CSV table of C-alpha atoms in Angstrom, one decimal:
chain,number,residue,atom,x,y,z
A,1,MET,CA,95.0,141.8,150.2
A,2,LYS,CA,97.1,143.9,152.6
A,3,GLN,CA,99.6,146.3,151.1
A,4,PRO,CA,103.2,145.2,151.8
A,5,PHE,CA,105.5,147.6,153.6
A,6,PHE,CA,108.4,147.1,151.1
A,7,SER,CA,108.7,146.1,147.5
A,8,ILE,CA,112.2,144.8,146.4
A,9,VAL,CA,112.6,145.0,142.6
A,10,VAL,CA,115.4,142.7,141.1
A,11,PRO,CA,116.2,143.1,137.4
A,12,ILE,CA,117.7,139.9,136.0
A,13,TYR,CA,119.8,139.2,133.0
A,14,LYS,CA,122.5,136.5,132.5
A,15,VAL,CA,123.4,136.1,136.2
A,16,GLU,CA,122.6,132.5,136.8
A,17,LYS,CA,125.9,132.1,138.7
A,18,TYR,CA,124.9,134.8,141.3
A,19,LEU,CA,121.1,134.6,141.3
A,20,HIS,CA,120.6,132.1,144.1
A,21,GLN,CA,122.9,134.1,146.5
A,22,CYS,CA,121.0,137.3,145.6
A,23,ILE,CA,117.5,135.9,146.2
A,24,ASP,CA,118.4,133.9,149.2
A,25,SER,CA,119.8,137.0,150.9
A,26,LEU,CA,116.5,138.8,150.3
A,27,LEU,CA,114.4,135.9,151.7
A,28,ASN,CA,116.7,135.6,154.7
A,29,GLN,CA,115.0,138.5,156.5
A,30,ASP,CA,113.4,138.5,160.0
A,31,PHE,CA,110.7,140.9,158.7
A,32,ASN,CA,107.8,139.4,156.8
A,33,ASP,CA,105.9,142.3,155.4
A,34,TYR,CA,107.5,142.6,152.0
A,35,GLU,CA,107.4,141.4,148.4
A,36,ILE,CA,110.2,140.5,145.9
A,37,ILE,CA,109.6,141.2,142.3
A,38,LEU,CA,112.0,139.3,140.0
A,39,VAL,CA,112.1,140.8,136.5
A,40,ASP,CA,113.5,138.3,134.0
A,41,ASP,CA,114.7,140.7,131.3
A,42,GLY,CA,114.7,138.1,128.5
A,43,SER,CA,117.7,136.3,130.1
A,44,PRO,CA,118.9,133.5,127.7
A,45,ASP,CA,120.4,131.3,130.5
A,46,LEU,CA,118.8,129.4,133.4
A,47,CYS,CA,117.6,132.6,135.2
A,48,PRO,CA,114.0,132.4,134.1
A,49,LYS,CA,113.7,128.8,135.4
A,50,ILE,CA,115.4,129.8,138.7
A,51,CYS,CA,112.9,132.7,139.1
A,52,ASP,CA,109.9,130.4,138.6
A,53,GLU,CA,111.3,127.8,141.0
A,54,TYR,CA,111.6,130.5,143.8
A,55,ALA,CA,108.1,131.8,143.1
A,56,THR,CA,106.6,128.3,143.6
A,57,LYS,CA,108.3,128.0,147.0
A,58,ASP,CA,107.5,131.5,148.5
A,59,SER,CA,104.4,133.6,148.1
A,60,LYS,CA,106.3,136.8,148.6
A,61,ILE,CA,107.9,136.4,145.2
A,62,LYS,CA,106.4,137.7,142.0
A,63,VAL,CA,108.0,137.0,138.6
A,64,ILE,CA,107.8,139.0,135.4
A,65,HIS,CA,109.1,137.5,132.1
A,66,LYS,CA,109.6,140.1,129.4
A,67,PRO,CA,111.7,140.6,126.3
A,68,ASN,CA,115.2,142.1,126.9
A,69,GLY,CA,114.9,145.9,127.2
A,70,GLY,CA,117.8,146.8,129.5
A,71,LEU,CA,118.1,147.7,133.2
A,72,SER,CA,115.9,150.8,133.2
A,73,ASP,CA,113.1,149.0,131.3
A,74,ALA,CA,113.3,146.0,133.7
A,75,ARG,CA,113.2,148.3,136.8
A,76,ASN,CA,110.2,150.2,135.4
A,77,ALA,CA,108.4,146.9,134.8
A,78,GLY,CA,108.9,146.1,138.4
A,79,ILE,CA,107.7,149.5,139.6
A,80,ALA,CA,104.6,149.0,137.5
A,81,ILE,CA,103.4,146.1,139.6
A,82,ALA,CA,105.0,147.0,143.0
A,83,GLU,CA,102.5,147.4,145.8
A,84,GLY,CA,104.8,148.4,148.7
A,85,LYS,CA,104.8,151.6,150.6
A,86,TYR,CA,108.5,151.8,150.0
A,87,ILE,CA,110.4,150.5,147.0
A,88,THR,CA,114.1,149.5,146.7
A,89,PHE,CA,116.2,147.9,144.0
A,90,VAL,CA,118.8,145.1,144.1
A,91,ASP,CA,121.0,144.2,141.1
A,92,SER,CA,120.9,140.5,140.6
A,93,ASP,CA,124.7,140.0,140.8
A,94,ASP,CA,124.8,141.7,144.2
A,95,PHE,CA,123.3,140.6,147.6
A,96,TRP,CA,122.4,141.7,151.1
A,97,ARG,CA,124.4,140.9,154.2
A,98,GLY,CA,122.4,140.3,157.4
A,99,ASN,CA,118.9,139.2,158.2
A,100,ASP,CA,117.6,142.3,160.1
A,101,ILE,CA,117.8,144.9,157.3
A,102,LEU,CA,114.1,145.4,156.7
A,103,THR,CA,113.5,145.5,160.4
A,104,GLY,CA,116.1,148.2,160.8
A,105,VAL,CA,114.9,150.3,157.9
A,106,SER,CA,111.3,150.0,159.0
A,107,GLU,CA,112.3,151.3,162.5
A,108,ILE,CA,114.1,154.3,160.9
A,109,ILE,CA,111.0,155.0,158.9
A,110,LYS,CA,108.6,154.8,161.8
A,111,ASN,CA,110.9,156.8,164.1
A,112,ASN,CA,111.4,159.6,161.6
A,113,LYS,CA,107.9,160.4,160.5
A,114,TYR,CA,108.0,158.3,157.3
A,115,PRO,CA,110.7,160.1,155.3
A,116,ASP,CA,110.5,160.2,151.6
A,117,ILE,CA,113.9,158.6,151.0
A,118,ILE,CA,116.1,156.4,153.2
A,119,VAL,CA,119.7,156.1,152.0
A,120,SER,CA,122.6,153.8,153.1
A,121,ASP,CA,126.2,153.1,152.4
A,122,PHE,CA,127.6,150.2,150.2
A,123,ILE,CA,129.9,147.4,151.1
A,124,LYS,CA,132.2,146.5,148.2
A,125,TYR,CA,132.6,142.8,147.7
A,126,TYR,CA,135.5,141.2,145.9
A,127,GLU,CA,134.6,137.7,145.0
A,128,GLN,CA,138.2,136.7,143.9
A,129,ASN,CA,139.3,136.6,147.5
A,130,ASN,CA,135.9,136.8,149.3
A,131,LYS,CA,136.8,140.2,150.7
A,132,TYR,CA,134.4,142.7,152.1
A,133,LEU,CA,135.5,146.4,152.0
A,134,GLU,CA,133.4,148.4,154.5
A,135,PRO,CA,132.8,152.1,153.8
A,136,SER,CA,135.4,154.4,155.3
A,137,VAL,CA,132.8,156.9,156.6
A,138,ILE,CA,129.3,155.9,157.7
A,139,CYS,CA,126.4,158.4,157.9
A,140,PRO,CA,125.8,159.2,161.6
A,141,LYS,CA,122.3,158.6,163.1
A,142,GLU,CA,122.2,162.2,164.3
A,143,LEU,CA,121.5,163.3,160.7
A,144,ASN,CA,118.1,161.8,160.9
A,145,SER,CA,117.0,164.8,163.0
A,146,ARG,CA,118.4,167.4,160.5
A,147,THR,CA,116.7,169.2,157.6
A,148,LYS,CA,116.9,168.0,154.1
A,149,GLN,CA,119.3,170.8,153.2
A,150,GLU,CA,121.7,169.8,156.0
A,151,VAL,CA,121.5,166.2,154.9
A,152,LEU,CA,122.4,167.1,151.3
A,153,GLU,CA,125.3,169.3,152.5
A,154,TYR,CA,126.7,166.4,154.5
A,155,LEU,CA,126.5,164.0,151.6
A,156,TYR,CA,128.0,166.5,149.1
A,157,PHE,CA,130.6,168.3,151.1
A,158,TYR,CA,131.6,165.8,153.8
A,159,GLN,CA,131.1,162.4,152.3
A,160,THR,CA,131.5,163.6,148.7
A,161,ASP,CA,129.0,160.9,147.8
A,162,MET,CA,125.4,161.8,147.0
A,163,LYS,CA,124.1,158.2,147.2
A,164,MET,CA,122.9,158.2,143.6
A,165,SER,CA,122.5,154.5,143.2
A,166,ALA,CA,118.9,153.2,143.2
A,167,CYS,CA,120.2,150.2,145.2
A,168,GLN,CA,121.2,152.3,148.2
A,169,LYS,CA,117.7,153.9,148.6
A,170,PHE,CA,114.3,153.0,149.9
A,171,THR,CA,111.9,155.4,148.2
A,172,LYS,CA,108.3,156.1,148.9
A,173,TYR,CA,106.0,154.6,146.3
A,174,GLU,CA,104.4,158.0,145.5
A,175,LEU,CA,107.7,159.4,144.3
A,176,LEU,CA,108.1,156.6,141.7
A,177,THR,CA,104.7,156.6,140.1
A,178,THR,CA,105.8,159.3,137.5
A,179,ASN,CA,109.5,159.2,138.1
A,180,THR,CA,110.7,156.1,136.5
A,181,PHE,CA,114.1,155.3,134.9
A,182,GLU,CA,115.0,156.8,131.5
A,183,GLU,CA,115.7,154.0,129.1
A,184,GLY,CA,118.8,153.7,126.9
A,185,LEU,CA,121.1,155.4,129.4
A,186,LEU,CA,124.1,154.2,131.3
A,187,SER,CA,124.4,156.0,134.6
A,188,GLU,CA,120.6,156.0,134.7
A,189,ASP,CA,120.7,156.1,138.5
A,190,ILE,CA,122.2,159.6,138.4
A,191,ASP,CA,119.4,160.9,136.1
A,192,TRP,CA,116.8,159.2,138.2
A,193,SER,CA,118.1,160.5,141.5
A,194,LEU,CA,118.2,164.0,140.1
A,195,LYS,CA,114.5,163.6,139.5
A,196,ILE,CA,113.5,162.3,142.9
A,197,TYR,CA,115.8,164.2,145.3
A,198,PRO,CA,114.2,167.6,144.5
A,199,LEU,CA,110.8,166.2,145.1
A,200,ALA,CA,111.6,164.7,148.5
A,201,GLU,CA,110.7,166.7,151.6
A,202,SER,CA,112.8,164.5,153.9
A,203,ILE,CA,115.8,162.2,153.7
A,204,ALA,CA,116.9,159.7,156.4
A,205,PHE,CA,119.8,157.3,156.9
A,206,TYR,CA,120.1,153.6,157.7
A,207,ASN,CA,123.6,153.6,159.0
A,208,LYS,CA,124.3,149.9,159.1
A,209,PRO,CA,125.8,149.0,155.7
A,210,TYR,CA,124.2,145.9,154.2
A,211,TYR,CA,124.3,146.1,150.4
A,212,CYS,CA,127.2,144.0,149.0
A,213,TYR,CA,128.2,145.5,145.7
A,214,ARG,CA,130.1,143.0,143.6
A,215,GLN,CA,133.3,144.4,142.1
A,216,GLN,CA,135.0,143.6,138.8
A,217,ARG,CA,132.5,141.1,137.6
A,218,GLU,CA,133.3,140.2,134.0
A,219,GLY,CA,130.6,141.4,131.7
A,220,SER,CA,128.9,143.8,134.1
A,221,ILE,CA,127.8,147.1,132.9
A,222,THR,CA,129.9,149.1,135.3
A,223,ASN,CA,133.0,147.1,134.3
A,224,THR,CA,133.0,148.6,130.7
A,225,ALA,CA,134.1,152.2,130.0
A,226,SER,CA,133.1,153.2,126.5
A,227,LEU,CA,131.8,155.9,124.3
A,228,ARG,CA,128.3,155.0,125.4
A,229,SER,CA,129.3,155.8,129.0
A,230,PHE,CA,130.7,159.1,127.9
A,231,ASP,CA,127.6,159.9,125.8
A,232,SER,CA,125.2,159.1,128.6
A,233,LEU,CA,127.0,161.3,131.2
A,234,ILE,CA,127.3,164.2,128.8
A,235,TYR,CA,123.6,163.8,128.0
A,236,ILE,CA,122.8,164.0,131.8
A,237,LEU,CA,125.0,167.1,132.2
A,238,ASP,CA,123.2,168.8,129.2
A,239,LYS,CA,119.8,167.9,130.6
A,240,TRP,CA,120.3,168.8,134.2
A,241,LYS,CA,122.4,171.9,134.0
A,242,ASN,CA,119.4,173.4,132.2
A,243,GLU,CA,116.6,171.8,134.3
A,244,ILE,CA,118.0,172.4,137.8
A,245,PRO,CA,117.8,176.2,137.6
A,246,LYS,CA,114.1,175.9,136.7
A,247,LEU,CA,113.2,173.7,139.7
A,248,ARG,CA,111.1,175.2,142.5
A,249,ILE,CA,113.5,174.5,145.3
A,250,PRO,CA,115.8,176.6,147.4
A,251,ASN,CA,118.9,178.0,145.6
A,252,ALA,CA,121.1,176.4,148.2
A,253,GLU,CA,119.8,173.0,147.1
A,254,LYS,CA,120.2,173.8,143.4
A,255,SER,CA,123.8,174.7,144.2
A,256,ILE,CA,124.5,171.2,145.5
A,257,TYR,CA,123.0,169.5,142.5
A,258,LEU,CA,124.9,171.8,140.1
A,259,GLY,CA,128.1,171.2,142.0
A,260,TYR,CA,127.5,167.4,141.8
A,261,LEU,CA,127.2,167.8,138.0
A,262,ALA,CA,130.7,169.3,138.1
A,263,TYR,CA,131.9,166.2,139.8
A,264,GLN,CA,130.3,164.1,137.0
A,265,LEU,CA,132.2,166.3,134.5
A,266,THR,CA,135.4,165.0,136.1
A,267,ILE,CA,134.2,161.5,135.5
A,268,CYS,CA,133.7,162.3,131.8
A,269,MET,CA,137.2,163.6,131.7
A,270,ILE,CA,138.5,160.3,133.0
A,271,ILE,CA,136.5,158.3,130.5
A,272,TYR,CA,137.8,160.6,127.7
A,273,GLY,CA,141.3,159.0,128.2
A,274,LYS,CA,139.8,155.6,127.5
A,275,LEU,CA,138.2,156.6,124.2
A,276,ASP,CA,139.7,155.8,120.8
A,277,MET,CA,141.8,158.6,119.5
A,278,ASN,CA,139.6,159.4,116.6
A,279,MET,CA,136.7,159.9,119.1
A,280,GLN,CA,138.6,162.2,121.3
A,281,LYS,CA,138.5,165.3,119.0
A,282,ASP,CA,134.7,165.5,119.3
A,283,ALA,CA,134.7,164.5,123.0
A,284,ILE,CA,137.1,167.3,124.0
A,285,LYS,CA,134.7,169.8,122.4
A,286,ARG,CA,131.8,168.4,124.4
A,287,LEU,CA,133.9,168.6,127.6
A,288,HIS,CA,134.7,172.3,126.9
A,289,GLY,CA,131.0,172.9,126.6
A,290,HIS,CA,130.5,172.2,130.3
A,291,GLU,CA,133.5,173.9,131.9
A,292,GLU,CA,131.1,176.5,133.4
A,293,LEU,CA,129.9,173.8,135.8
A,294,PHE,CA,133.2,174.4,137.7
A,295,ASN,CA,131.9,177.8,138.6
A,296,ASN,CA,129.5,176.2,141.1
A,297,LYS,CA,130.2,175.4,144.7
A,298,LEU,CA,132.5,172.4,144.6
A,299,ASN,CA,133.4,169.7,147.0
A,300,ARG,CA,136.9,168.6,147.8
A,301,LYS,CA,137.0,166.0,144.9
A,302,SER,CA,136.2,168.6,142.2
A,303,ILE,CA,138.2,171.7,143.4
A,304,PRO,CA,141.6,170.4,142.4
A,305,ILE,CA,140.3,169.5,138.9
A,306,LYS,CA,138.9,173.0,138.5
A,307,TYR,CA,142.3,174.5,139.1
A,308,LEU,CA,144.1,172.0,136.9
A,309,VAL,CA,141.8,172.9,134.1
A,310,GLN,CA,142.4,176.6,134.7
A,311,ILE,CA,146.2,176.2,134.7
A,312,LEU,CA,146.8,173.4,132.2
A,313,GLY,CA,143.7,173.3,130.1
A,314,MET,CA,141.0,170.6,129.6
A,315,LYS,CA,143.0,168.3,127.4
A,316,ASN,CA,146.1,168.2,129.5
A,317,THR,CA,144.0,167.7,132.7
A,318,CYS,CA,142.3,164.8,131.1
A,319,LYS,CA,145.7,163.2,130.4
A,320,ILE,CA,146.8,163.7,134.0
A,321,LEU,CA,143.6,162.2,135.3
A,322,GLY,CA,144.1,159.2,133.0
A,323,LEU,CA,147.7,158.7,134.2
A,324,PHE,CA,146.5,159.0,137.9
A,325,ILE,CA,143.7,156.4,137.4
A,326,ARG,CA,146.1,153.9,135.7
A,327,LEU,CA,148.7,154.3,138.4
A,328,ARG,CA,146.1,153.8,141.1
A,329,SER,CA,144.8,150.7,139.4
A,330,THR,CA,148.4,149.3,139.2
A,331,LEU,CA,149.0,150.0,142.8
A,332,LYS,CA,145.8,148.3,143.8
A,333,ARG,CA,146.6,145.2,141.8
A,334,GLY,CA,150.0,145.1,143.4
């Protein structure tokens, strides 16, 4: 049987309201050389039945039914049976907009000597008012002729967005055979991306945003800030601030990844303000343990936080960030 060009892995858990829209958007492509792997992660609703119904209607669809193991475990199960030359991921409450996505990505791949990773920008989708928020800056096509280092510098310094989500990447199959998702983490995409970016020799862009990222869905993982979120990010900081210096890559590339960790430290500082007060004492110690990350080359999002910490201290800066986030949320709702 011929190897498909693309494999699309869709982890599924308690999303029966959104699943039809997700799968239909993937089937609505004008490119036929792909497979869809639906991973039912022990979903207790109608999702397993919906998956099986789609599989009987279209030979491109494979279905895995497995006990619940979480997002990373479900993605890894999909990778294990994927046959495509490139693999991408779609969260089952999200969807693609447009029917020429795989055609466009395949053209980018073939015109740029089969890069290891192809990245794209998100569209934020607000279902309450059916609003699509396009990205304010889109990666220019010209970057596809630049070196990996130049691409990373553009992402980190200009866009201040390293495209860490698995859902905004098409990745060569070979990079994923031993680089799967660590189980038990939130922010697992950050950890996974820090595995595969250093291994890639080339990165290209598909600069037509298509992935509609559903916002503010009740019950979604990203809609809950908690001690687990904080613990996962601190774990990632601990792990990668030690691993990155050991990597056999140019120092300039290491500097970008370490600077990105400093940005994630600022996210931990925001989460700190949402923790219960009796948890904050230990949390502030853990934040202090990573202040040296601010000594790396920072982008414009992290530089002001570095100076606030130097002037006001870590705890006061956390309070200011918390106030800023609450004010911004209030203004958005208004």
